[in-house]
Short mmCIF file of C-alpha atoms and ligand atoms in Angstrom, two decimals:
data_model
loop_
_atom_site.label_atom_id
_atom_site.label_comp_id
_atom_site.label_asym_id
_atom_site.label_seq_id
_atom_site.Cartn_x
_atom_site.Cartn_y
_atom_site.Cartn_z
CA MET Z 1 -0.30 -6.06 -10.28
CA ASP Z 2 -0.34 -8.92 -7.75
CA ASN Z 3 0.12 -12.58 -8.77
CA SER Z 4 -3.57 -13.37 -8.94
CA ALA Z 5 -4.32 -10.31 -11.11
CA PHE Z 6 -1.36 -11.31 -13.30
CA LEU Z 7 -2.65 -14.86 -13.74
CA GLY Z 8 -6.14 -13.52 -14.47
CA ALA Z 9 -4.71 -11.29 -17.22
CA CYS Z 10 -2.77 -14.27 -18.65
CA ARG Z 11 -5.97 -16.36 -18.72
CA ALA Z 12 -7.84 -13.57 -20.48
CA LEU Z 13 -5.04 -13.38 -23.06
CA LEU Z 14 -4.20 -17.06 -23.64
CA GLY Z 15 -7.36 -18.88 -22.52
CA ASP Z 16 -7.72 -20.95 -19.33
CA ALA Z 17 -6.35 -24.12 -20.95
CA HIS Z 18 -3.04 -22.44 -21.70
CA VAL Z 19 -2.28 -21.08 -18.24
CA ILE Z 20 -1.24 -24.14 -16.25
CA SER Z 21 -0.88 -23.64 -12.52
CA GLY Z 22 -1.78 -27.00 -10.92
CA GLU Z 23 1.25 -28.73 -9.35
CA ALA Z 24 0.75 -32.06 -11.15
CA ASP Z 25 0.12 -30.44 -14.56
CA MET Z 26 3.17 -28.21 -14.22
CA ALA Z 27 5.48 -31.07 -13.12
CA PRO Z 28 6.81 -32.12 -16.57
CA PHE Z 29 7.77 -28.50 -17.33
CA LEU Z 30 9.65 -28.09 -14.05
CA ARG Z 31 11.78 -31.23 -14.06
CA ASP Z 32 15.01 -31.30 -16.06
CA TRP Z 33 15.59 -34.04 -18.66
CA ARG Z 34 18.06 -36.02 -16.58
CA GLY Z 35 15.85 -35.79 -13.49
CA ARG Z 36 18.52 -34.04 -11.44
CA PHE Z 37 16.49 -30.98 -10.49
CA THR Z 38 12.87 -29.94 -10.13
CA GLY Z 39 12.10 -26.23 -9.89
CA ARG Z 40 8.92 -24.36 -8.97
CA ALA Z 41 6.90 -21.84 -10.98
CA LEU Z 42 3.96 -19.50 -10.64
CA ALA Z 43 2.50 -20.96 -13.84
CA VAL Z 44 3.32 -22.44 -17.22
CA LEU Z 45 2.13 -20.15 -20.05
CA ARG Z 46 1.54 -21.54 -23.54
CA PRO Z 47 1.05 -18.76 -26.13
CA ALA Z 48 -0.13 -19.75 -29.61
CA ASP Z 49 1.76 -17.23 -31.74
CA THR Z 50 4.28 -14.40 -31.77
CA GLU Z 51 1.69 -11.75 -30.89
CA GLN Z 52 0.62 -13.74 -27.82
CA VAL Z 53 4.27 -14.20 -26.79
CA ALA Z 54 4.78 -10.42 -27.03
CA ALA Z 55 1.62 -9.65 -25.07
CA THR Z 56 2.56 -12.25 -22.42
CA VAL Z 57 6.01 -10.70 -22.01
CA LYS Z 58 4.39 -7.26 -21.58
CA LEU Z 59 2.23 -8.66 -18.77
CA CYS Z 60 5.34 -10.18 -17.14
CA VAL Z 61 7.15 -6.83 -17.37
CA ALA Z 62 4.20 -4.98 -15.81
CA ALA Z 63 4.11 -7.47 -12.91
CA ARG Z 64 7.94 -7.88 -12.77
CA ILE Z 65 7.61 -11.66 -13.20
CA PRO Z 66 10.76 -13.52 -14.40
CA ILE Z 67 10.38 -15.62 -17.55
CA VAL Z 68 11.97 -19.00 -18.32
CA PRO Z 69 11.56 -19.77 -22.05
CA GLN Z 70 11.15 -23.48 -22.79
CA GLY Z 71 11.08 -25.56 -25.96
CA GLY Z 72 11.31 -29.33 -25.73
CA ASN Z 73 12.96 -29.24 -22.27
CA THR Z 74 15.71 -31.59 -23.46
CA GLY Z 75 18.52 -29.22 -22.43
CA LEU Z 76 21.25 -30.79 -20.31
CA VAL Z 77 22.45 -27.80 -18.23
CA LEU Z 78 19.35 -26.79 -16.22
CA GLY Z 79 18.67 -23.84 -18.54
CA SER Z 80 15.03 -24.57 -19.37
CA VAL Z 81 13.68 -25.10 -15.86
CA PRO Z 82 12.96 -22.40 -13.25
CA ASP Z 83 14.77 -22.16 -9.90
CA ALA Z 84 13.20 -23.27 -6.62
CA SER Z 85 11.78 -19.85 -5.68
CA GLY Z 86 8.45 -20.30 -7.50
CA SER Z 87 8.50 -16.65 -8.61
CA ALA Z 88 9.00 -17.20 -12.38
CA VAL Z 89 6.72 -18.37 -15.16
CA VAL Z 90 7.74 -20.98 -17.71
CA LEU Z 91 6.90 -19.68 -21.18
CA SER Z 92 6.52 -22.75 -23.36
CA LEU Z 93 6.78 -22.36 -27.15
CA ALA Z 94 5.37 -25.87 -27.67
CA ARG Z 95 2.14 -24.68 -29.35
CA MET Z 96 4.03 -22.72 -32.00
CA GLN Z 97 4.35 -25.52 -34.54
CA LYS Z 98 3.97 -23.90 -37.96
CA VAL Z 99 6.36 -24.46 -40.84
CA ARG Z 100 5.66 -21.03 -42.32
CA GLN Z 101 7.40 -21.40 -45.69
CA VAL Z 102 9.86 -23.63 -47.56
CA ASP Z 103 11.70 -21.81 -50.38
CA ALA Z 104 13.47 -24.59 -52.29
CA VAL Z 105 15.12 -22.13 -54.70
CA ASN Z 106 16.55 -19.90 -51.95
CA ARG Z 107 17.20 -23.11 -50.02
CA THR Z 108 15.59 -21.73 -46.87
CA MET Z 109 12.77 -22.67 -44.57
CA THR Z 110 10.92 -20.29 -42.21
CA VAL Z 111 9.54 -21.97 -39.09
CA ASP Z 112 7.96 -21.19 -35.75
CA ALA Z 113 10.34 -21.63 -32.82
CA GLY Z 114 8.26 -24.47 -31.36
CA VAL Z 115 8.65 -26.72 -34.41
CA ILE Z 116 10.19 -30.04 -33.35
CA LEU Z 117 13.57 -30.61 -35.04
CA GLN Z 118 12.44 -33.89 -36.63
CA ARG Z 119 9.42 -32.13 -38.17
CA ALA Z 120 11.73 -29.46 -39.61
CA GLN Z 121 13.89 -32.20 -41.17
CA GLU Z 122 10.76 -33.82 -42.64
CA ALA Z 123 9.41 -30.52 -44.02
CA ALA Z 124 12.74 -29.93 -45.79
CA ALA Z 125 12.80 -33.50 -47.16
CA GLU Z 126 9.25 -33.11 -48.51
CA GLN Z 127 10.67 -30.39 -50.81
CA GLY Z 128 13.70 -32.51 -51.78
CA CYS Z 129 16.05 -30.60 -49.44
CA LEU Z 130 18.14 -31.43 -46.40
CA PHE Z 131 18.03 -29.63 -43.07
CA PRO Z 132 21.22 -31.15 -41.68
CA LEU Z 133 20.92 -30.53 -37.93
CA SER Z 134 20.65 -33.96 -36.28
CA LEU Z 135 20.91 -35.04 -32.66
CA ALA Z 136 19.59 -37.84 -30.51
CA ALA Z 137 16.88 -35.61 -28.96
CA GLU Z 138 15.49 -34.61 -32.38
CA GLY Z 139 12.08 -36.18 -31.71
CA SER Z 140 11.53 -33.78 -28.78
CA CYS Z 141 13.79 -30.71 -29.04
CA THR Z 142 12.60 -27.57 -30.84
CA ILE Z 143 14.19 -25.18 -33.32
CA GLY Z 144 13.96 -22.37 -30.72
CA GLY Z 145 15.85 -24.52 -28.20
CA ASN Z 146 18.39 -25.61 -30.84
CA LEU Z 147 19.07 -21.96 -31.69
CA SER Z 148 19.15 -20.83 -28.08
CA THR Z 149 21.75 -23.47 -27.21
CA ASN Z 150 23.49 -23.29 -30.61
CA ALA Z 151 23.15 -27.07 -30.71
CA GLY Z 152 25.75 -29.23 -32.46
CA GLY Z 153 25.03 -32.89 -33.14
CA THR Z 154 26.40 -35.24 -35.75
CA GLY Z 155 26.48 -33.00 -38.85
CA VAL Z 156 28.73 -30.19 -37.58
CA LEU Z 157 31.85 -31.35 -39.42
CA ARG Z 158 30.18 -30.72 -42.78
CA TYR Z 159 27.37 -28.23 -42.05
CA GLY Z 160 28.32 -26.39 -38.84
CA ASN Z 161 26.42 -25.72 -35.60
CA THR Z 162 22.86 -24.39 -35.51
CA ARG Z 163 24.31 -20.86 -35.70
CA GLU Z 164 25.67 -21.62 -39.16
CA LEU Z 165 22.30 -23.02 -40.21
CA CYS Z 166 20.33 -19.85 -39.43
CA LEU Z 167 19.95 -16.81 -41.69
CA GLY Z 168 17.29 -14.83 -39.85
CA LEU Z 169 15.34 -14.62 -36.61
CA GLU Z 170 12.14 -13.26 -35.17
CA VAL Z 171 12.52 -12.36 -31.49
CA VAL Z 172 10.29 -10.98 -28.76
CA THR Z 173 12.46 -8.62 -26.73
CA PRO Z 174 12.46 -8.46 -22.92
CA GLN Z 175 10.20 -5.39 -23.30
CA GLY Z 176 7.62 -7.35 -25.32
CA GLU Z 177 8.46 -5.80 -28.69
CA VAL Z 178 8.75 -7.96 -31.82
CA TRP Z 179 12.00 -7.77 -33.81
CA SER Z 180 11.29 -9.25 -37.21
CA GLY Z 181 14.64 -10.21 -38.69
CA LEU Z 182 13.31 -13.09 -40.79
CA ARG Z 183 15.65 -12.42 -43.71
CA GLY Z 184 16.68 -15.21 -46.03
CA LEU Z 185 19.93 -13.47 -46.93
CA ARG Z 186 23.37 -15.03 -47.12
CA LYS Z 187 24.97 -11.61 -47.28
CA ASP Z 188 23.80 -8.76 -45.06
CA ASN Z 189 26.44 -6.46 -43.61
CA THR Z 190 24.21 -3.77 -42.16
CA GLY Z 191 25.65 -3.18 -38.72
CA TYR Z 192 25.71 -5.27 -35.57
CA ASP Z 193 24.55 -8.85 -36.06
CA LEU Z 194 21.58 -9.07 -33.68
CA ARG Z 195 20.84 -12.60 -34.86
CA ASP Z 196 24.16 -13.83 -33.50
CA LEU Z 197 23.43 -12.23 -30.12
CA PHE Z 198 20.26 -14.24 -29.60
CA ILE Z 199 21.67 -17.53 -30.91
CA GLY Z 200 23.30 -19.37 -28.00
CA ALA Z 201 21.90 -16.87 -25.45
CA GLU Z 202 19.89 -19.63 -23.70
CA GLY Z 203 16.84 -17.42 -23.37
CA THR Z 204 18.63 -14.74 -21.34
CA LEU Z 205 18.24 -11.93 -23.93
CA GLY Z 206 14.79 -12.51 -25.44
CA ILE Z 207 12.45 -15.14 -26.84
CA ILE Z 208 13.04 -16.56 -30.30
CA THR Z 209 9.65 -17.03 -31.97
CA GLY Z 210 10.64 -17.79 -35.56
CA ALA Z 211 13.68 -18.50 -37.73
CA VAL Z 212 14.85 -18.71 -41.32
CA LEU Z 213 16.94 -21.87 -41.64
CA LYS Z 214 19.40 -22.88 -44.35
CA LEU Z 215 18.69 -25.93 -46.48
CA TYR Z 216 21.08 -28.06 -48.51
CA PRO Z 217 20.79 -30.52 -51.38
CA GLN Z 218 19.99 -34.05 -50.24
CA PRO Z 219 23.08 -36.25 -50.66
CA LYS Z 220 22.41 -39.07 -53.15
CA ALA Z 221 24.17 -41.63 -50.96
CA SER Z 222 26.27 -42.09 -47.89
CA VAL Z 223 28.61 -44.83 -46.71
CA THR Z 224 29.80 -45.64 -43.22
CA ALA Z 225 32.88 -47.38 -41.89
CA LEU Z 226 34.35 -48.35 -38.54
CA ALA Z 227 38.12 -48.19 -38.11
CA ALA Z 228 40.31 -49.35 -35.24
CA MET Z 229 43.54 -47.68 -34.18
CA GLU Z 230 46.11 -47.73 -31.42
CA SER Z 231 45.66 -44.21 -29.99
CA PRO Z 232 43.86 -40.86 -30.25
CA ALA Z 233 46.95 -39.59 -32.09
CA ALA Z 234 46.40 -42.26 -34.76
CA ALA Z 235 42.73 -41.24 -34.95
CA LEU Z 236 43.85 -37.67 -35.67
CA ARG Z 237 46.13 -38.95 -38.45
CA LEU Z 238 43.18 -40.84 -39.91
CA LEU Z 239 41.04 -37.69 -39.73
CA SER Z 240 43.68 -35.75 -41.61
CA VAL Z 241 43.99 -38.40 -44.34
CA MET Z 242 40.20 -38.57 -44.70
CA GLN Z 243 39.90 -34.78 -44.99
CA ASP Z 244 42.72 -34.62 -47.55
CA HIS Z 245 41.11 -37.33 -49.70
CA CYS Z 246 37.41 -36.59 -49.22
CA GLY Z 247 37.11 -32.85 -48.44
CA ALA Z 248 33.50 -31.82 -47.76
CA SER Z 249 32.30 -35.37 -48.50
CA LEU Z 250 33.43 -36.39 -45.02
CA THR Z 251 30.22 -35.78 -43.05
CA GLY Z 252 30.96 -37.67 -39.82
CA PHE Z 253 34.00 -38.59 -37.77
CA GLU Z 254 33.30 -39.91 -34.28
CA LEU Z 255 35.86 -41.22 -31.77
CA MET Z 256 35.00 -44.04 -29.36
CA SER Z 257 37.43 -45.52 -26.86
CA ALA Z 258 37.69 -49.28 -26.29
CA PHE Z 259 36.13 -48.73 -22.83
CA CYS Z 260 33.04 -47.19 -24.51
CA MET Z 261 32.74 -50.13 -26.90
CA ARG Z 262 32.99 -52.57 -23.98
CA LEU Z 263 30.25 -50.65 -22.12
CA VAL Z 264 28.00 -50.98 -25.18
CA ALA Z 265 28.79 -54.72 -25.45
CA LYS Z 266 28.00 -55.17 -21.74
CA HIS Z 267 24.63 -53.40 -21.77
CA PHE Z 268 23.52 -54.03 -25.37
CA PRO Z 269 24.95 -57.47 -26.20
CA ALA Z 270 22.58 -57.84 -29.18
CA LEU Z 271 24.36 -55.05 -31.08
CA PRO Z 272 26.98 -56.60 -33.38
CA GLN Z 273 30.54 -55.32 -32.93
CA PRO Z 274 32.24 -56.05 -36.24
CA LEU Z 275 35.84 -55.36 -35.17
CA ALA Z 276 37.75 -57.44 -32.65
CA ASP Z 277 38.17 -56.15 -29.10
CA GLY Z 278 41.77 -55.32 -28.25
CA HIS Z 279 42.24 -52.05 -30.12
CA ALA Z 280 42.57 -48.90 -28.04
CA GLN Z 281 40.35 -46.56 -30.10
CA TYR Z 282 37.68 -46.77 -32.77
CA ALA Z 283 36.49 -44.17 -35.27
CA LEU Z 284 33.13 -44.10 -37.01
CA LEU Z 285 33.36 -42.44 -40.43
CA GLU Z 286 30.60 -41.27 -42.71
CA LEU Z 287 31.00 -40.05 -46.27
CA SER Z 288 28.21 -38.49 -48.35
CA SER Z 289 28.13 -38.13 -52.10
CA SER Z 290 26.05 -36.01 -54.42
CA GLU Z 291 26.73 -38.58 -57.19
CA SER Z 292 26.14 -42.18 -56.14
CA GLU Z 293 26.80 -44.84 -53.53
CA ALA Z 294 29.52 -46.34 -55.75
CA HIS Z 295 31.25 -42.94 -55.81
CA ALA Z 296 31.08 -42.59 -52.01
CA ALA Z 297 32.30 -46.17 -51.49
CA ALA Z 298 35.22 -45.74 -53.90
CA LEU Z 299 36.26 -42.49 -52.20
CA LEU Z 300 36.07 -44.08 -48.76
CA GLU Z 301 38.03 -47.17 -49.75
CA ARG Z 302 40.77 -45.12 -51.39
CA ALA Z 303 41.11 -42.91 -48.29
CA LEU Z 304 41.03 -45.86 -45.86
CA GLY Z 305 43.62 -47.65 -48.02
CA ALA Z 306 45.92 -44.64 -47.71
CA ALA Z 307 45.42 -44.55 -43.93
CA LEU Z 308 46.14 -48.28 -43.64
CA GLY Z 309 49.22 -47.76 -45.81
CA GLU Z 310 50.68 -45.18 -43.49
CA GLY Z 311 49.86 -47.23 -40.39
CA ALA Z 312 47.21 -44.90 -38.93
CA VAL Z 313 44.59 -47.66 -38.98
CA GLN Z 314 44.96 -51.23 -37.68
CA ASP Z 315 41.70 -52.64 -39.04
CA ALA Z 316 38.54 -51.33 -40.71
CA VAL Z 317 35.15 -52.49 -41.92
CA VAL Z 318 32.94 -50.71 -44.47
CA ALA Z 319 29.15 -51.16 -44.19
CA SER Z 320 27.79 -52.82 -47.31
CA SER Z 321 24.11 -52.07 -46.70
CA ALA Z 322 21.91 -49.44 -45.08
CA ALA Z 323 21.23 -51.91 -42.25
CA GLN Z 324 24.96 -52.42 -41.59
CA SER Z 325 25.48 -48.68 -41.67
CA ARG Z 326 22.65 -48.23 -39.13
CA GLY Z 327 24.33 -50.93 -37.02
CA LEU Z 328 27.58 -48.95 -36.91
CA TRP Z 329 25.80 -45.72 -35.96
CA ASP Z 330 23.87 -47.71 -33.31
CA LEU Z 331 27.18 -48.49 -31.60
CA ARG Z 332 27.97 -44.77 -31.34
CA GLU Z 333 24.47 -43.75 -30.30
CA HIS Z 334 24.25 -46.42 -27.60
CA ILE Z 335 27.30 -45.13 -25.72
CA PRO Z 336 25.29 -42.51 -23.74
CA LEU Z 337 22.66 -45.14 -22.98
CA ALA Z 338 25.27 -47.73 -21.97
CA GLN Z 339 27.04 -45.30 -19.64
CA ALA Z 340 23.68 -44.37 -18.06
CA ALA Z 341 22.87 -48.07 -17.57
CA ASP Z 342 26.25 -48.52 -15.91
CA GLY Z 343 25.56 -45.84 -13.30
CA LYS Z 344 26.19 -42.16 -12.84
CA ASN Z 345 29.43 -40.50 -13.89
CA ILE Z 346 30.90 -37.01 -13.91
CA LYS Z 347 30.31 -35.44 -17.30
CA HIS Z 348 32.35 -32.97 -19.31
CA ASP Z 349 31.24 -31.63 -22.70
CA ILE Z 350 34.46 -30.02 -23.86
CA SER Z 351 36.02 -28.76 -27.05
CA LEU Z 352 39.65 -28.30 -28.00
CA PRO Z 353 41.61 -27.37 -31.07
CA VAL Z 354 41.51 -30.66 -33.02
CA SER Z 355 45.30 -30.71 -33.14
CA SER Z 356 45.52 -30.73 -29.29
CA ILE Z 357 43.13 -33.58 -28.60
CA ALA Z 358 45.63 -36.43 -28.44
CA ASP Z 359 47.95 -34.47 -26.13
CA PHE Z 360 45.01 -33.42 -23.98
CA ILE Z 361 43.84 -37.02 -23.48
CA ALA Z 362 47.39 -38.30 -22.93
CA GLY Z 363 48.09 -35.56 -20.39
CA THR Z 364 44.79 -35.45 -18.50
CA GLU Z 365 44.10 -39.17 -18.00
CA PRO Z 366 47.23 -39.67 -15.81
CA GLN Z 367 46.30 -36.59 -13.78
CA LEU Z 368 42.86 -38.08 -13.11
CA GLN Z 369 44.40 -41.45 -12.22
CA ALA Z 370 46.80 -39.78 -9.80
CA ALA Z 371 44.01 -37.87 -8.07
CA PHE Z 372 41.29 -40.58 -8.24
CA PRO Z 373 43.08 -43.94 -8.58
CA GLY Z 374 41.15 -46.49 -10.63
CA CYS Z 375 38.64 -43.99 -12.06
CA GLN Z 376 37.37 -44.96 -15.53
CA LEU Z 377 37.33 -42.62 -18.49
CA VAL Z 378 34.30 -42.76 -20.79
CA CYS Z 379 35.76 -40.77 -23.68
CA PHE Z 380 33.90 -40.42 -26.98
CA GLY Z 381 32.72 -37.64 -29.22
CA HIS Z 382 32.71 -35.67 -32.42
CA LEU Z 383 36.47 -35.78 -33.06
CA GLY Z 384 36.13 -33.92 -36.35
CA ASP Z 385 34.66 -30.96 -34.42
CA GLY Z 386 37.20 -31.13 -31.59
CA ASN Z 387 34.34 -32.03 -29.22
CA LEU Z 388 34.83 -34.75 -26.60
CA HIS Z 389 32.46 -36.16 -24.04
CA PHE Z 390 35.14 -36.73 -21.42
CA ASN Z 391 33.21 -38.43 -18.65
CA VAL Z 392 34.75 -39.88 -15.50
CA ALA Z 393 33.17 -42.96 -13.91
CA PRO Z 394 33.98 -44.29 -10.43
CA PRO Z 395 36.67 -46.92 -9.84
CA ALA Z 396 35.29 -50.49 -9.81
CA GLY Z 397 33.75 -51.16 -6.40
CA VAL Z 398 33.19 -47.47 -5.50
CA ALA Z 399 29.52 -46.46 -5.23
CA ASN Z 400 28.34 -43.86 -7.72
CA GLU Z 401 26.98 -41.59 -5.00
CA ASP Z 402 30.31 -41.64 -3.13
CA PHE Z 403 32.23 -40.76 -6.28
CA LEU Z 404 29.84 -37.92 -7.16
CA HIS Z 405 31.03 -36.13 -4.00
CA SER Z 406 34.29 -35.63 -5.94
CA GLN Z 407 32.47 -33.84 -8.77
CA GLU Z 408 34.03 -30.44 -8.13
CA ALA Z 409 37.55 -31.84 -7.78
CA VAL Z 410 37.17 -33.92 -10.95
CA ASN Z 411 35.75 -30.90 -12.84
CA ARG Z 412 38.74 -28.90 -11.70
CA VAL Z 413 41.30 -31.35 -13.10
CA VAL Z 414 39.48 -31.62 -16.43
CA HIS Z 415 38.50 -27.98 -16.89
CA ASP Z 416 41.92 -26.66 -15.85
CA ALA Z 417 43.46 -28.92 -18.49
CA VAL Z 418 40.89 -27.74 -21.06
CA ALA Z 419 41.78 -24.12 -20.27
CA ALA Z 420 45.49 -24.87 -20.52
CA TYR Z 421 44.95 -26.24 -24.05
CA GLY Z 422 42.84 -23.24 -25.11
CA GLY Z 423 39.60 -25.23 -25.10
CA SER Z 424 36.01 -24.62 -23.99
CA ILE Z 425 34.21 -26.07 -20.94
CA SER Z 426 30.97 -26.28 -22.94
CA ALA Z 427 31.15 -27.41 -26.54
CA GLU Z 428 27.49 -28.14 -27.23
CA HIS Z 429 25.18 -28.08 -24.26
CA GLY Z 430 25.55 -24.50 -23.06
CA ILE Z 431 25.94 -23.06 -19.58
CA GLY Z 432 22.44 -22.86 -18.03
CA ALA Z 433 22.52 -22.88 -14.24
CA LEU Z 434 24.74 -25.97 -14.10
CA LYS Z 435 27.98 -24.46 -15.42
CA ARG Z 436 27.42 -20.81 -14.49
CA ASP Z 437 30.08 -20.78 -11.80
CA GLU Z 438 32.51 -22.65 -14.04
CA LEU Z 439 31.98 -20.02 -16.74
CA ALA Z 440 32.79 -17.26 -14.24
CA ARG Z 441 36.00 -19.10 -13.35
CA TYR Z 442 37.29 -19.61 -16.88
CA LYS Z 443 36.17 -16.53 -18.88
CA SER Z 444 38.36 -13.47 -18.62
CA PRO Z 445 37.00 -10.44 -16.69
CA VAL Z 446 36.93 -8.48 -19.95
CA GLU Z 447 34.80 -11.12 -21.68
CA LEU Z 448 32.47 -11.48 -18.67
CA ASN Z 449 32.02 -7.71 -18.45
CA LEU Z 450 31.16 -7.46 -22.14
CA MET Z 451 28.58 -10.23 -21.67
CA ARG Z 452 27.12 -8.48 -18.60
CA ALA Z 453 26.94 -5.18 -20.52
CA ILE Z 454 24.95 -6.86 -23.32
CA LYS Z 455 22.61 -8.47 -20.81
CA ALA Z 456 22.05 -5.16 -18.96
CA ALA Z 457 21.44 -3.26 -22.22
CA LEU Z 458 18.86 -5.70 -23.57
CA ASP Z 459 17.24 -6.87 -20.34
CA PRO Z 460 17.69 -4.08 -17.77
CA LEU Z 461 15.04 -5.55 -15.44
CA GLY Z 462 16.80 -8.94 -15.48
CA LEU Z 463 13.57 -10.82 -16.16
CA MET Z 464 14.81 -13.13 -18.93
CA ASN Z 465 15.84 -16.53 -17.59
CA PRO Z 466 17.52 -15.12 -14.46
CA GLY Z 467 20.37 -17.11 -12.91
CA LYS Z 468 21.29 -18.76 -16.22
CA VAL Z 469 24.63 -18.23 -18.01
CA LEU Z 470 25.66 -15.15 -15.95
C1 FAD E 1 19.27 -37.59 -25.64
C2 FAD E 1 19.83 -36.21 -25.85
C3 FAD E 1 20.81 -36.01 -26.80
C4 FAD E 1 21.33 -34.72 -27.01
N1 FAD E 1 22.29 -34.56 -27.97
C5 FAD E 1 22.78 -33.33 -28.20
C6 FAD E 1 23.77 -33.13 -29.21
O1 FAD E 1 24.23 -34.06 -29.87
N2 FAD E 1 24.21 -31.87 -29.42
C7 FAD E 1 23.73 -30.81 -28.69
O2 FAD E 1 24.16 -29.68 -28.93
N3 FAD E 1 22.80 -30.97 -27.72
C8 FAD E 1 22.31 -32.19 -27.46
N4 FAD E 1 21.38 -32.37 -26.48
C9 FAD E 1 20.92 -31.22 -25.68
C10 FAD E 1 19.57 -30.63 -26.17
O3 FAD E 1 18.82 -31.51 -26.91
C11 FAD E 1 19.81 -29.41 -27.01
O4 FAD E 1 20.39 -28.43 -26.18
C12 FAD E 1 18.55 -28.83 -27.67
O5 FAD E 1 19.00 -27.88 -28.61
C13 FAD E 1 17.59 -28.16 -26.72
O6 FAD E 1 16.35 -27.91 -27.38
P1 FAD E 1 14.99 -27.80 -26.55
O7 FAD E 1 13.91 -27.36 -27.47
O8 FAD E 1 14.72 -29.05 -25.81
O9 FAD E 1 15.35 -26.62 -25.55
P2 FAD E 1 15.05 -26.50 -24.00
O10 FAD E 1 15.71 -27.60 -23.26
O11 FAD E 1 13.61 -26.32 -23.77
O12 FAD E 1 15.82 -25.13 -23.69
C14 FAD E 1 17.20 -25.02 -23.78
C15 FAD E 1 17.61 -23.57 -23.49
O13 FAD E 1 17.12 -22.71 -24.51
C16 FAD E 1 16.19 -21.77 -23.98
N5 FAD E 1 15.09 -21.69 -24.96
C17 FAD E 1 14.33 -22.71 -25.43
N6 FAD E 1 13.50 -22.25 -26.39
C18 FAD E 1 13.74 -20.92 -26.50
C19 FAD E 1 13.21 -19.89 -27.33
N7 FAD E 1 12.27 -20.14 -28.23
N8 FAD E 1 13.70 -18.62 -27.18
C20 FAD E 1 14.66 -18.36 -26.27
N9 FAD E 1 15.19 -19.29 -25.46
C21 FAD E 1 14.74 -20.57 -25.59
C22 FAD E 1 15.78 -22.29 -22.63
O14 FAD E 1 15.43 -21.25 -21.75
C23 FAD E 1 17.04 -23.02 -22.20
O15 FAD E 1 17.95 -22.10 -21.65
C24 FAD E 1 20.86 -33.64 -26.23
C25 FAD E 1 19.88 -33.85 -25.27
C26 FAD E 1 19.36 -35.12 -25.07
C27 FAD E 1 18.30 -35.30 -24.03
#
């Protein structure tokens, strides 16, 4: 089948409106979120349901056309956009928007892969339940994309990554068959866990079309606090005290360096900063309670009191209203925006054993200073999950573009240190095309060969999202 016969068959299957091939109409599907790369494609295909996805994949197999699955296209590692060859199709799940079922007793929800994360949260809330996955792109990203990147976000400390929030999947295989594994079971030890293969596979093993997601009780109340401390080591002590006192009630623990807070003050001066400048590190804490706000506040104050008592914390403020709590979260959520407003920097989305984080920061920052004198570290992240955004900005007076030429050398310092501490070069965002070569450098040959064997077994023609991950 040549390309024009292929596109004709797609139009007959999906309808003319859902086979997009004009350059201008395709543009938003081909450009990555951060605007770093624009690929080319034969067409953008928009199936309406699982059967149409399966039939579309069969057409692609017959014509040997590579497929790039796409959800909300908010991915940060060039996984959801095609390469520059123009030979692939983008298969967008955006029309698959059905919340198929909410089972409040089983505490599960079955959704199409194209459901926007925020809509999934709302559908759970409408039944008095919580779907706890939450991230800044939640108004645009989809459940299929969240699963395919095993997204993290702000609730991981209490509820886990997307992998932990999924009980079952429906997948269209690279051959165009439908695997219906939409089981709402918390226990199912019947052989290899296919679900876990597809989660985090970034569209390289098949197309997720539906999922059974776990729901939780809605907390009755939550309280937020901001604490200041002298070092990352002190922040780790605070984390330990909070976990000892609050257990599973501790639902957020974010680290923000003084440099991050100053960036926010510089670019968003209207946001109140309730603690004095002059501390080295700040931690944002959130506690949730299934009883009452008074219960959460009492627990938080007792734990903070203990941390102050043992000198882990220099100062702290507890939000006394929902608005104040929002204000504290605003400080954390404006860090990515403030760093973007300040210019480009070299990003690292890393994870480490929580216990190694202070040593990692203390050891790696001097190495960066020695190699790139005056460089500025934008270090913040989900400390409770061992996940840091460890970004390196140019020295004052050095142009962004000039500094970006050092990207590889900066990556090497940071990623070598991550490897030395037993960490991961991608905590949340995945590998995509952006970190593929880094993955090859840091995974062992045994692990890479096992991954390649899985890919070859499931996708022998290599049509699923080629050039990504492996
Ligand atoms: C402002 C902002 C904040 C973010 N914050 C976080 C954060 O806190 N934590 C975090 O983990 N990530 C974060 N991200 C990254 C991104 O939002 C997540 O990776 C998200 O899960 C991607 O969902 P998506 O629907 O946009 O997927 P896309 O970007 O469309 O795709 C991502 C990958 O999944 C594949 N894919 C998509 N849908 C399917 C499917 N149905 N079947 C098979 N493969 C599929 C694609 O091929 C691609 O490889 C953030 C991004 C932005 C822009």
